[in-house]
Short mmCIF file of C-alpha atoms and ligand atoms in Angstrom, two decimals:
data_model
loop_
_atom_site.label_atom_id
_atom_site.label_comp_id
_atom_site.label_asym_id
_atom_site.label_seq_id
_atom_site.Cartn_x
_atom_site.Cartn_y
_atom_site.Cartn_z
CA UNK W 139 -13.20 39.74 7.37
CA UNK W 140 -12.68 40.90 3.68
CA UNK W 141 -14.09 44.13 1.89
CA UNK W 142 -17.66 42.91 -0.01
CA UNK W 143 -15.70 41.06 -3.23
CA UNK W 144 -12.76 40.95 -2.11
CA UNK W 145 -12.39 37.32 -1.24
CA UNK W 146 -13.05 33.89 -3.06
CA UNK W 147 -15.96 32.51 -2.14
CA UNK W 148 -17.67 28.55 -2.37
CA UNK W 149 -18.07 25.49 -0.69
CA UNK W 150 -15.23 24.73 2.64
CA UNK W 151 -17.02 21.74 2.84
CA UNK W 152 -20.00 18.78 1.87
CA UNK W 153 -21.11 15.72 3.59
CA UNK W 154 -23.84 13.48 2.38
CA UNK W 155 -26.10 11.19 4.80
CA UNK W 156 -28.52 8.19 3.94
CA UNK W 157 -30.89 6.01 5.78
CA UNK W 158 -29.86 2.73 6.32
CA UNK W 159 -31.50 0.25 3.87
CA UNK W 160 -31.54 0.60 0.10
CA UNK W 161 -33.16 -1.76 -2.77
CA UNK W 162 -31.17 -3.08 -5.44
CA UNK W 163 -33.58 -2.11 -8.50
CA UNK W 164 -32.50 -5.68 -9.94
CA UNK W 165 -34.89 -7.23 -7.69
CA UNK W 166 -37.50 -4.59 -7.83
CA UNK W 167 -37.41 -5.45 -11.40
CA UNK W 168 -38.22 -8.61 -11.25
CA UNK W 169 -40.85 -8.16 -8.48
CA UNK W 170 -42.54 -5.52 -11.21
CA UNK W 171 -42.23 -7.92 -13.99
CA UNK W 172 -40.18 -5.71 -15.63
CA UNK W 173 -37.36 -6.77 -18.09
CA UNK W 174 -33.87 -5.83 -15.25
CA UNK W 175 -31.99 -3.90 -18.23
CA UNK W 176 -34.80 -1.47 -18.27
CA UNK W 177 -33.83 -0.73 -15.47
CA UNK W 178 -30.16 -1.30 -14.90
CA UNK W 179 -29.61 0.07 -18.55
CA UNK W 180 -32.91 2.03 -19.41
CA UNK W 181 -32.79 4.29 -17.35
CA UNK W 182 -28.99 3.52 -15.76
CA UNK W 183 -30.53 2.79 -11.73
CA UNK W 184 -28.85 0.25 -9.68
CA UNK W 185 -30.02 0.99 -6.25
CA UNK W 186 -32.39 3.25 -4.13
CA UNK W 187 -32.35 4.11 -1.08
CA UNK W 188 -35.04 3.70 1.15
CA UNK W 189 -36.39 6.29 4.38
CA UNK W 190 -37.01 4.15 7.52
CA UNK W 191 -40.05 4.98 10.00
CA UNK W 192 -37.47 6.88 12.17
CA UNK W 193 -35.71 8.81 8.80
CA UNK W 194 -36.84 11.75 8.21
CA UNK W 195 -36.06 15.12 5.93
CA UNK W 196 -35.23 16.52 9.08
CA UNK W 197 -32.74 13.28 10.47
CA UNK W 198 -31.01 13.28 6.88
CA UNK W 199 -30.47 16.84 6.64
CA UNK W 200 -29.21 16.75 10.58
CA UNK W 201 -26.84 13.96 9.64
CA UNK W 202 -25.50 15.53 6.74
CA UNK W 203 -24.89 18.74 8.43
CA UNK W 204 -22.95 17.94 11.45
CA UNK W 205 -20.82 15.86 9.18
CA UNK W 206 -20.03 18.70 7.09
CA UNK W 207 -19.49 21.28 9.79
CA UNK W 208 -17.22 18.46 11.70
CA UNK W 209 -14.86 18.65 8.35
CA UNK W 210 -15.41 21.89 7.88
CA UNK W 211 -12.87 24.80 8.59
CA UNK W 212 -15.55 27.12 9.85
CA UNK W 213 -17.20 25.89 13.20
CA UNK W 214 -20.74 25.67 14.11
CA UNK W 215 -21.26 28.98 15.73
CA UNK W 216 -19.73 30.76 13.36
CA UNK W 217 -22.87 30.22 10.96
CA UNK W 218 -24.58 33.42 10.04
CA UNK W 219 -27.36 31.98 7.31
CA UNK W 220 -28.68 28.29 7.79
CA UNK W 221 -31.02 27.41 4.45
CA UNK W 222 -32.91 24.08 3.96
CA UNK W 223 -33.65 23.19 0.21
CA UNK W 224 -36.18 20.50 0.32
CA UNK W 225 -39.59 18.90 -1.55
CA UNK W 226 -40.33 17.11 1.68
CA UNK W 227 -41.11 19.55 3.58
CA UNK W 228 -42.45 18.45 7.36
CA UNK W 229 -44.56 21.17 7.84
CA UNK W 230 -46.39 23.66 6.18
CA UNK W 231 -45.16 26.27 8.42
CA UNK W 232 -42.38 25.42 10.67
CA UNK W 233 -39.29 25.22 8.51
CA UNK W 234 -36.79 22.09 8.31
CA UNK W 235 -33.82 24.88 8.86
CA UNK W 236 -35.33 25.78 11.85
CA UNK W 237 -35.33 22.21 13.23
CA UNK W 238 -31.58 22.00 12.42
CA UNK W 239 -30.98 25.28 13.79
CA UNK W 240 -32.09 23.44 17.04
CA UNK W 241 -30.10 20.53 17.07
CA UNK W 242 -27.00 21.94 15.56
CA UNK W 243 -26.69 24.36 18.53
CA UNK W 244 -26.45 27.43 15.81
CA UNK W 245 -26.46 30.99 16.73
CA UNK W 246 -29.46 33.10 17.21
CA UNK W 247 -27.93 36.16 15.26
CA UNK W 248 -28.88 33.87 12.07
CA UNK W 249 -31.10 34.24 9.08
CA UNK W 250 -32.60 30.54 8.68
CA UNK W 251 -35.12 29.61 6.02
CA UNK W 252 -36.43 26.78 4.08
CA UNK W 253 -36.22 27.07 0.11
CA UNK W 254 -38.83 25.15 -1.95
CA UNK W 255 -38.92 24.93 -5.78
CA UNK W 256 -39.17 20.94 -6.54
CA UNK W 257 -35.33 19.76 -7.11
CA UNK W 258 -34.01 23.44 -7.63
CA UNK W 259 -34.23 24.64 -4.07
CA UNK W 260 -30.91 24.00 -2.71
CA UNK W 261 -29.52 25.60 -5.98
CA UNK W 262 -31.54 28.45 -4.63
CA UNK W 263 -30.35 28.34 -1.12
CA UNK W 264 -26.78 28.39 -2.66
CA UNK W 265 -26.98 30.89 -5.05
CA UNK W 266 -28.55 33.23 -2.15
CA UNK W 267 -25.88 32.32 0.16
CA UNK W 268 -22.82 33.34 -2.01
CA UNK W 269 -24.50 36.72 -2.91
CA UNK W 270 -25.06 37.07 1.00
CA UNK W 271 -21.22 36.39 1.15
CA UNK W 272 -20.46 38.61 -1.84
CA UNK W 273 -22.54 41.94 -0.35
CA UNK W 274 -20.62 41.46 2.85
CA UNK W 275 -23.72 40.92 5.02
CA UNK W 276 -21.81 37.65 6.61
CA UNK W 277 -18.94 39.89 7.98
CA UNK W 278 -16.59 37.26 8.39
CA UNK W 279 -19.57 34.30 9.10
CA UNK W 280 -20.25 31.11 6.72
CA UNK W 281 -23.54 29.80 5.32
CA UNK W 282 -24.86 26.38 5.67
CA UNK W 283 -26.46 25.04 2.80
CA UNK W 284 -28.66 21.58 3.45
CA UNK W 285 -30.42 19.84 0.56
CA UNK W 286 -33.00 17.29 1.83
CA UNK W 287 -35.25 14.95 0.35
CA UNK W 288 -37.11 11.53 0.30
CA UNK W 289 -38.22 11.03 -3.27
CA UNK W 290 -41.47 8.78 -3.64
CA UNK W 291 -43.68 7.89 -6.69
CA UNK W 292 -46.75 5.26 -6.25
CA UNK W 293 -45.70 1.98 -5.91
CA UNK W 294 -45.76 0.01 -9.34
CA UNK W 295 -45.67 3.37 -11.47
CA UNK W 296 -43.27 4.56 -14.03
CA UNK W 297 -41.65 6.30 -11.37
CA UNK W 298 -41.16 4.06 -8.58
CA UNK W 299 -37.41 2.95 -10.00
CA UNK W 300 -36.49 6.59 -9.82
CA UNK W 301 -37.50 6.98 -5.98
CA UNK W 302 -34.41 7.77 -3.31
CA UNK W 303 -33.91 9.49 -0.05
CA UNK W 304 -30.57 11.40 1.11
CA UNK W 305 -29.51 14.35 2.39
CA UNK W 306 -26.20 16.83 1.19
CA UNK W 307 -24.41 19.15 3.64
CA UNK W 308 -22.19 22.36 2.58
CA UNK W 309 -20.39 25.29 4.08
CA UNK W 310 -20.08 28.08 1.97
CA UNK W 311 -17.56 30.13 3.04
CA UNK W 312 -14.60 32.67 1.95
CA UNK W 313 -11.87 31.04 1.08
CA UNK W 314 -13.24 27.71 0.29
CA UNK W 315 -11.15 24.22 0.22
CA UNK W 316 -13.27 22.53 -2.47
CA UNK W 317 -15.08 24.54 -4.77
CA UNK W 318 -14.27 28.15 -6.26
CA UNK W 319 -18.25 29.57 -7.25
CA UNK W 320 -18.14 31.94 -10.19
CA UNK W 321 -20.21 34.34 -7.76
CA UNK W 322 -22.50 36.68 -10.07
CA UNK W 323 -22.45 34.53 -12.83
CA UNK W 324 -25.10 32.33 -13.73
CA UNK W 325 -27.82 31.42 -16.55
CA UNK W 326 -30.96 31.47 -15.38
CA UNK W 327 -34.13 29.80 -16.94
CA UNK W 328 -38.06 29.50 -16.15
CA UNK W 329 -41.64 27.89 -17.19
CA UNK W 330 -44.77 27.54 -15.87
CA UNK W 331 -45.35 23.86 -17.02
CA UNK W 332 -46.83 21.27 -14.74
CA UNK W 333 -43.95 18.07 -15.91
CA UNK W 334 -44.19 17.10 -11.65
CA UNK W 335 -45.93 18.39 -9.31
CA UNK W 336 -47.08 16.81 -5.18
CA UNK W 337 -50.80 18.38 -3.89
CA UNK W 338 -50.50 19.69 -0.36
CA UNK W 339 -52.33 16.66 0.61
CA UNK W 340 -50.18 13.95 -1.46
CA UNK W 341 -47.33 11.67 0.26
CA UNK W 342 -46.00 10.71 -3.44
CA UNK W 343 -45.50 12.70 -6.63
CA UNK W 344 -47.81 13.22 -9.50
CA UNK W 345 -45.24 13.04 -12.68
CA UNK W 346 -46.02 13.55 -16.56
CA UNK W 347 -42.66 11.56 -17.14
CA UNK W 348 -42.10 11.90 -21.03
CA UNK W 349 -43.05 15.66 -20.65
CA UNK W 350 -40.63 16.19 -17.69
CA UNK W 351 -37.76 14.66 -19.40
CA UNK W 352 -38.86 17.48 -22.25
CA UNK W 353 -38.74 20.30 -20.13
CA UNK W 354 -35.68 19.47 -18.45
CA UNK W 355 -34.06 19.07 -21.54
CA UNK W 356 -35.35 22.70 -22.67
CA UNK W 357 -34.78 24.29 -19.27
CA UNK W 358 -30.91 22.90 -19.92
CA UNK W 359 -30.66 24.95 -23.47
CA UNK W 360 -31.95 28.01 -22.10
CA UNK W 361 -29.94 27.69 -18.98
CA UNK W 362 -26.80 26.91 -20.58
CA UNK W 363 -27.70 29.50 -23.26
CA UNK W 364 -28.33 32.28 -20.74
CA UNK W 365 -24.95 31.34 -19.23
CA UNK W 366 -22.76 31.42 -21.77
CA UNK W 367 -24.56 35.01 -22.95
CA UNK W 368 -23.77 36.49 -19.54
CA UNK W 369 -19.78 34.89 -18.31
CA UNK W 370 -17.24 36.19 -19.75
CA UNK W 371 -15.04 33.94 -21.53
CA UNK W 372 -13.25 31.26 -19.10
CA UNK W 373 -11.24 28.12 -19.69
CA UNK W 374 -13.23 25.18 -21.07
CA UNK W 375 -15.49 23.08 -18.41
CA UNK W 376 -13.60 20.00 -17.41
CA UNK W 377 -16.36 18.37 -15.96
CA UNK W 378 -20.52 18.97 -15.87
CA UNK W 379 -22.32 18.21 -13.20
CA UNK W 380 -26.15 17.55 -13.62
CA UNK W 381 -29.01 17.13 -11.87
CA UNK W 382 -29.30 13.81 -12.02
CA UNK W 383 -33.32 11.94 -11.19
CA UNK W 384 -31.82 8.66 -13.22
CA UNK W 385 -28.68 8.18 -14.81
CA UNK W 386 -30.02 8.31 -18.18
CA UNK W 387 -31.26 11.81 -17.76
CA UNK W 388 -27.79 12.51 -17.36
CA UNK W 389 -26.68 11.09 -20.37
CA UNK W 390 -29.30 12.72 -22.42
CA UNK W 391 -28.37 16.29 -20.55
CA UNK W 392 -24.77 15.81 -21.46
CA UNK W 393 -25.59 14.57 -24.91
CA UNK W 394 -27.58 18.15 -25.72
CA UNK W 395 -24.90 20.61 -23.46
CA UNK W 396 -22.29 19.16 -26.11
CA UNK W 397 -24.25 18.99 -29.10
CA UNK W 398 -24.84 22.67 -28.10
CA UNK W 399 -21.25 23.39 -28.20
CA UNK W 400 -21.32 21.95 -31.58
CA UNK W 401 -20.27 18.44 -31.39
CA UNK W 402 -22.32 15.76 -32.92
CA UNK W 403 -24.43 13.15 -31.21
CA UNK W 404 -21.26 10.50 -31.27
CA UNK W 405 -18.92 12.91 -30.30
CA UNK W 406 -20.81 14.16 -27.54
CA UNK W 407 -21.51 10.98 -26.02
CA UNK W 408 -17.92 10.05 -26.39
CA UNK W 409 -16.96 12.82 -23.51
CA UNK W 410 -19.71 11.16 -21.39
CA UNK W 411 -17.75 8.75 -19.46
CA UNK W 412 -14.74 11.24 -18.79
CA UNK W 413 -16.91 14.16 -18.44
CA UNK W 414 -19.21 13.25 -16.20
CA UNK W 415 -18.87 9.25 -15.25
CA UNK W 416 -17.87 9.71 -12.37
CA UNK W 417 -19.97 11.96 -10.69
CA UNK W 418 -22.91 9.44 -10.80
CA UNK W 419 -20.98 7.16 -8.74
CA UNK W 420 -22.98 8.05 -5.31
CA UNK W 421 -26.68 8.70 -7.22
CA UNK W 422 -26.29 5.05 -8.76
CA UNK W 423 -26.21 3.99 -4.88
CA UNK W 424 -28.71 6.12 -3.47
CA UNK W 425 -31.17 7.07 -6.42
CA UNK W 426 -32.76 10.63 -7.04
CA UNK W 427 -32.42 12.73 -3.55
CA UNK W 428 -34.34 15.50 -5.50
CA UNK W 429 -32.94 19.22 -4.72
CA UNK W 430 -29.33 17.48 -3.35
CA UNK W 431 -29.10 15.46 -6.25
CA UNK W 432 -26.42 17.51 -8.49
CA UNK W 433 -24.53 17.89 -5.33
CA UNK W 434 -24.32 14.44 -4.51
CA UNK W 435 -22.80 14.20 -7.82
CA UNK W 436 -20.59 17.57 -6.95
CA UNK W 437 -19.46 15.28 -4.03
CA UNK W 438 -19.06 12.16 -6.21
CA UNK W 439 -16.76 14.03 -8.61
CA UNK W 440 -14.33 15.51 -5.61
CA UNK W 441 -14.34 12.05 -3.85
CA UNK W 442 -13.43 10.32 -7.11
CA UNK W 443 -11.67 13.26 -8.72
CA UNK W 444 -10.63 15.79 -6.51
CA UNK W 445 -6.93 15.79 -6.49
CA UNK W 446 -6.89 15.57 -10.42
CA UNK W 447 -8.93 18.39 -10.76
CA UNK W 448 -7.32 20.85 -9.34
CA UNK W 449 -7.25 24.00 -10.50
CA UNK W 450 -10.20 22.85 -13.30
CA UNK W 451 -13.44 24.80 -14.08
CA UNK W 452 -16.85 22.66 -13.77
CA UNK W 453 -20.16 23.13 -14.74
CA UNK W 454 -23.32 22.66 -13.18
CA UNK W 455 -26.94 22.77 -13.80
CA UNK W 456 -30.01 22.31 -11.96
CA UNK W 457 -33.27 21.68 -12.73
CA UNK W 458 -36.11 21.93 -10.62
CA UNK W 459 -39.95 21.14 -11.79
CA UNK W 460 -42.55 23.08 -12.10
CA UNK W 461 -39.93 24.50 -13.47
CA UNK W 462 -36.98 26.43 -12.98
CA UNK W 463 -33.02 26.27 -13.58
CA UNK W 464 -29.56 27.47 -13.46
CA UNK W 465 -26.82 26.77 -15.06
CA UNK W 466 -23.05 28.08 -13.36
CA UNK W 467 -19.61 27.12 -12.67
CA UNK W 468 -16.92 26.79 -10.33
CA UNK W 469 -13.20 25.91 -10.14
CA UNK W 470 -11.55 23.11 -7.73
CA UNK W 471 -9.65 24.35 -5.56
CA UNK W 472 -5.55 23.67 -5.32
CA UNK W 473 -4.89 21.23 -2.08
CA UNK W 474 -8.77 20.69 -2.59
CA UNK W 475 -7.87 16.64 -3.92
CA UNK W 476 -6.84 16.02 -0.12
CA UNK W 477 -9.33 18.02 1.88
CA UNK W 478 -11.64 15.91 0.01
CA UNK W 479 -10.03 12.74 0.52
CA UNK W 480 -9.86 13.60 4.79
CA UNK W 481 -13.81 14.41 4.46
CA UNK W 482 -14.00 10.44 3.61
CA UNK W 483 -17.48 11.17 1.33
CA UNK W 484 -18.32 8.04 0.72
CA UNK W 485 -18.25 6.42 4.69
CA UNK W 486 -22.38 6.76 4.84
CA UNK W 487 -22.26 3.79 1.43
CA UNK W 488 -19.31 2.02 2.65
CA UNK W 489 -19.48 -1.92 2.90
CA UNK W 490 -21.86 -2.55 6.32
CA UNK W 491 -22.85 1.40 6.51
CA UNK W 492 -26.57 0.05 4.85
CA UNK W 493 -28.44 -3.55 4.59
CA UNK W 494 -30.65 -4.31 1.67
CA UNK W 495 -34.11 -4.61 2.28
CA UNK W 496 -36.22 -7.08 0.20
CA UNK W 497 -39.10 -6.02 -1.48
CA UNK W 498 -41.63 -6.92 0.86
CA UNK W 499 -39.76 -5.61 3.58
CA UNK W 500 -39.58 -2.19 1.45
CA UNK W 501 -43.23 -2.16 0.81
CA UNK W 502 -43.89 -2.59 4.37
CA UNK W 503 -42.19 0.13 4.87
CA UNK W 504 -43.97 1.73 2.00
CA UNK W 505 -47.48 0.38 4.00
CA UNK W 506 -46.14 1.56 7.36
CA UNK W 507 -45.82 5.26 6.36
CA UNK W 508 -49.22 5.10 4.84
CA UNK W 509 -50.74 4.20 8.47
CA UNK W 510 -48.73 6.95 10.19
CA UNK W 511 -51.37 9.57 10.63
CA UNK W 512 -50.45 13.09 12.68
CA UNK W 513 -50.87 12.51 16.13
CA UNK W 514 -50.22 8.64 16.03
CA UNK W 515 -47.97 7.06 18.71
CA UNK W 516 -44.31 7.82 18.14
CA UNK W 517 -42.34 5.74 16.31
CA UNK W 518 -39.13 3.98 18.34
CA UNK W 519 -36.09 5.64 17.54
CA UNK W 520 -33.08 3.85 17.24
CA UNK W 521 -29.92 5.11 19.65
CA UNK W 522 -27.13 5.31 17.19
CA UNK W 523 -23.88 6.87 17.99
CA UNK W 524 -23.55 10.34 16.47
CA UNK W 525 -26.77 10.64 14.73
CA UNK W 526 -30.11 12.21 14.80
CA UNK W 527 -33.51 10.25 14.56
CA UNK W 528 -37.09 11.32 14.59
CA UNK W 529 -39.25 9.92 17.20
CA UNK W 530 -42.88 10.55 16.30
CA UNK W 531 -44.83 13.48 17.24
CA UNK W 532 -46.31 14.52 20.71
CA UNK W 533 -49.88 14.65 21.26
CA UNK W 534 -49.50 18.54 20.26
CA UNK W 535 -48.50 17.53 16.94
CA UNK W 536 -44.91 18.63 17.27
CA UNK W 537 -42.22 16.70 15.87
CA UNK W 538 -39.88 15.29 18.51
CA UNK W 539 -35.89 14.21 17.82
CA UNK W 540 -33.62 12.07 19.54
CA UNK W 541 -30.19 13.55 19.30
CA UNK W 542 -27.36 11.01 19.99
CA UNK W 543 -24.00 13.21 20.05
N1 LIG H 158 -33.52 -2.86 -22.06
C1 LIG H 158 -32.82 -1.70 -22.14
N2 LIG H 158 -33.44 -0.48 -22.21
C2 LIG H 158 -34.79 -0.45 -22.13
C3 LIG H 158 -35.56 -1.63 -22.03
C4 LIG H 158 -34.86 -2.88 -21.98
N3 LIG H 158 -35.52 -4.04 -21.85
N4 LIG H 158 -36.85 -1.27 -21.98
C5 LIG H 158 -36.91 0.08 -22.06
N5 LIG H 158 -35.67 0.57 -22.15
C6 LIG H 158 -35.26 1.99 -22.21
C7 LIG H 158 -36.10 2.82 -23.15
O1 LIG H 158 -35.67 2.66 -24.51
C8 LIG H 158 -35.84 4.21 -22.59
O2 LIG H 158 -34.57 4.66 -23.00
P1 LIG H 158 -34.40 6.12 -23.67
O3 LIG H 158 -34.92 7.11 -22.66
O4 LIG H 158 -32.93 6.23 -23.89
O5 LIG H 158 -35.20 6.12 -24.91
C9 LIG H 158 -35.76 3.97 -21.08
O6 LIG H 158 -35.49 2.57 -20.93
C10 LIG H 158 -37.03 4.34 -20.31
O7 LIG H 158 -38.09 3.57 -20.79
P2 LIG H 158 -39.46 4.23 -21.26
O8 LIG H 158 -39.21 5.22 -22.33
O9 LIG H 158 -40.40 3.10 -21.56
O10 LIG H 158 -39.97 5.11 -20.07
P3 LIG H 158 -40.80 4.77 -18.75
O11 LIG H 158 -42.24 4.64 -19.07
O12 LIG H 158 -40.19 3.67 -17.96
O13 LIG H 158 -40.59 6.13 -17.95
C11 LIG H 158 -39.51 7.93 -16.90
C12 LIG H 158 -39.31 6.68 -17.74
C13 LIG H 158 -40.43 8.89 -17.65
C14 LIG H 158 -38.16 8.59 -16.65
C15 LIG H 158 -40.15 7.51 -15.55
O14 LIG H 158 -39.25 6.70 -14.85
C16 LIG H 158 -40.57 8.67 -14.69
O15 LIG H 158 -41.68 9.18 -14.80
N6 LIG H 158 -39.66 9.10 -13.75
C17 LIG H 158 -39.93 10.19 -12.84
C18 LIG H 158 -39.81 11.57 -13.51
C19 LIG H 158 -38.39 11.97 -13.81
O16 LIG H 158 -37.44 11.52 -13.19
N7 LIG H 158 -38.24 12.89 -14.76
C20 LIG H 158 -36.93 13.43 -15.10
C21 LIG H 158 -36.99 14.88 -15.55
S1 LIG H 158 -37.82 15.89 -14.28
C22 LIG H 158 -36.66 16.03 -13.06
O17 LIG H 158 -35.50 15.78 -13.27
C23 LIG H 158 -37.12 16.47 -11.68
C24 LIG H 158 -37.08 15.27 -10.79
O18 LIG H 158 -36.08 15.03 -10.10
C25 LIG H 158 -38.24 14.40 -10.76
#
């Protein structure tokens, strides 16, 4: 245990989980009647993952986390603060974090919450657990950080290609193996503005696209603004890390964080592909996970990039609607290129990890959900080594797991 300050402090390590199946937006294209390369290079989609009847925010953020805490240095009982950043939430009570508590086996001397603010709530989750860190409230514990979400816009709407469903894992800790976090540090930005917003009531989001991408865009300035106001002068940003709903949004994002600096439009989108390529690696398989979205890219970069990065300050910025941001930065670690490479970050979209559905077989799916009232009969879990699955709910209304270890 270090004196409050004392010690580095950021991300030991991250894990990402899926559900199985996944659309290749190709095909959805052509189901819409919609021209592929508006798609493919429109909006820069290829695939989206899709939630199965027995996937759940809960079973993806699960997945994720026992993966992360298996690769982590810090072991499971050694967790102190347990935060779930999610738009999905289950229940309008009963936190997701408190569900994971559960079937992690955590301790009970643990502060465990659920964080919502659209896409930004894992940011907020993670910011909150490095100050815990920093004030020396963890006394030697880590935090577990769990970003959660199953993204879904009505079927045949503007939207729809932009849907996804994943879940990202990470232990913050002193001493980290991955990720450095400028702790203290950050630009913060906020709006009242209604760009996306989901009614208690509503399974899918309600989206004002064009003015979303707009307020993004302007969160971003002030953001990065605010940030660059408040750190004191570091070495340049290597890479930038964004949160990333489509890949275009990314390219747009990057375009304006440059042109900020002072490049021009053509030399700003010149640095996109080495600047931030490959940290949309993972999102072009999986689609927009919401609030883990810029940290799938985070672990896109390190499973790509890790080793060559070493010792390099990146940037990151989240957005979340409704709407509120942050922009910060972090440095990889030294020896971090190898830790990543052990944490294998990409097994969950390996080759036979996932089967494509077709589109009727995703709109079933789609259908399926619909029909699923509270209190129905409980869906049939599938036994899968090593991973969680939701089962339906009891005739209480309580939400029952089956935990394969
Ligand atoms: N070939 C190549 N490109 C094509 C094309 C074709 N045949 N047809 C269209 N395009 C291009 C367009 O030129 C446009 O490119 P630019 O943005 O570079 O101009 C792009 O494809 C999109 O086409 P449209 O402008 O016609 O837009 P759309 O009606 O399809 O809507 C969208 C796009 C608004 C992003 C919509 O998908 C949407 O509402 N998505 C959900 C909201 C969202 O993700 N917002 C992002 C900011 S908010 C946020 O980040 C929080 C969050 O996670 C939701």
């Amino acid at each position: 245990m270090s004196a409050p300050g004392s010690a580095p402090i950021g991300i030991d390590s991250i894990a990402i989980s899926v559900p199985r199946g996944y659309v290749e937006l190709a095909e959805l294209a052509a189901a819409r009647g919609v021209p592929p390369d508006k798609y493919e290079k429109g909006l820069l989609v290829t695939r989206m993952a899709i939630a199965a009847a027995d996937d759940d925010p809960v079973t993806l953020a699960a997945n994720a986390a026992r993966r992360a805490l298996a690769t982590s240095a810090r072991r499971a009982d050694e967790i102190g603060y347990c935060v779930v950043g999610t738009e999905t939430a289950v229940d309008h009570s009963k936190p997701v974090a408190s569900y994971l508590h559960g079937l992690l086996g955590l301790p009970p001397r643990c502060r465990v919450f659920e964080a919502k603010h659209a896409c930004f709530g894992a940011t907020a989750g993670l910011l909150g657990a490095t100050e815990w860190l920093a004030s020396g409230a963890g006394r030697g514990r880590a935090a577990l950080v769990v970003a959660t979400d199953i993204a879904r816009y009505e079927l045949g709407s503007a939207g729809e290609p932009t849907q996804g469903a994943g879940a990202v894992a990470m232990v913050i800790a002193e001493r980290p193996r991955l990720v450095e976090l400028e702790v203290g540090h950050s630009g913060s930005y906020a709006r009242d503005v209604h760009d996306f917003w989901r009614p208690l009531h509503r399974k899918e989001a309600l989206v004002d696209g064009k003015f979303s991408v707009q307020c993004y865009l302007d969160a971003l300035a002030g953001a990065y603004a605010a940030w660059r106001e408040t750190v004191p002068a570091g070495a340049p940003l290597a890479r930038s890390l964004y949160h990333v709903p489509y890949g275009k949004m990314a390219v747009k994002a990057h375009r304006q964080r440059r042109i900020l600096d002072g490049l021009d439009e053509a030399a700003a989108d010149a640095t996109f592909a080495g600047e931030v390529g490959a940290s949309l690696r993972f999102s072009m398989e999986i689609g927009n996970i919401y609030t883990g979205s810029l940290y799938l890219a985070l672990a896109s970069l390190l499973d790509a990039e890790g080793g060559a990065l070493e010792g390099r300050r990146i940037g990151m910025f989240s957005y979340g609607s409704g709407c509120g941001a942050e922009f910060f930065a972090g440095r990889v670690v030294p020896g971090a290129g190898a830790v990543a490479a052990g944490m294998k970050l990409g097994a969950p979209l390996a080759e036979g990890a996932r089967r494509k559905l077709s589109i009727p077989e995703y709109e079933a799916i789609r259908r399926a959900e619909e029909a699923l009232a509270p209190g129905a009969p409980g869906v049939a879990a599938l036994a899968e080594n090593g991973s969680v699955r939701f089962r339906g709910v009891d005739a209480a209304e309580r939400r029952q797991y089956l935990a394969v270890p």
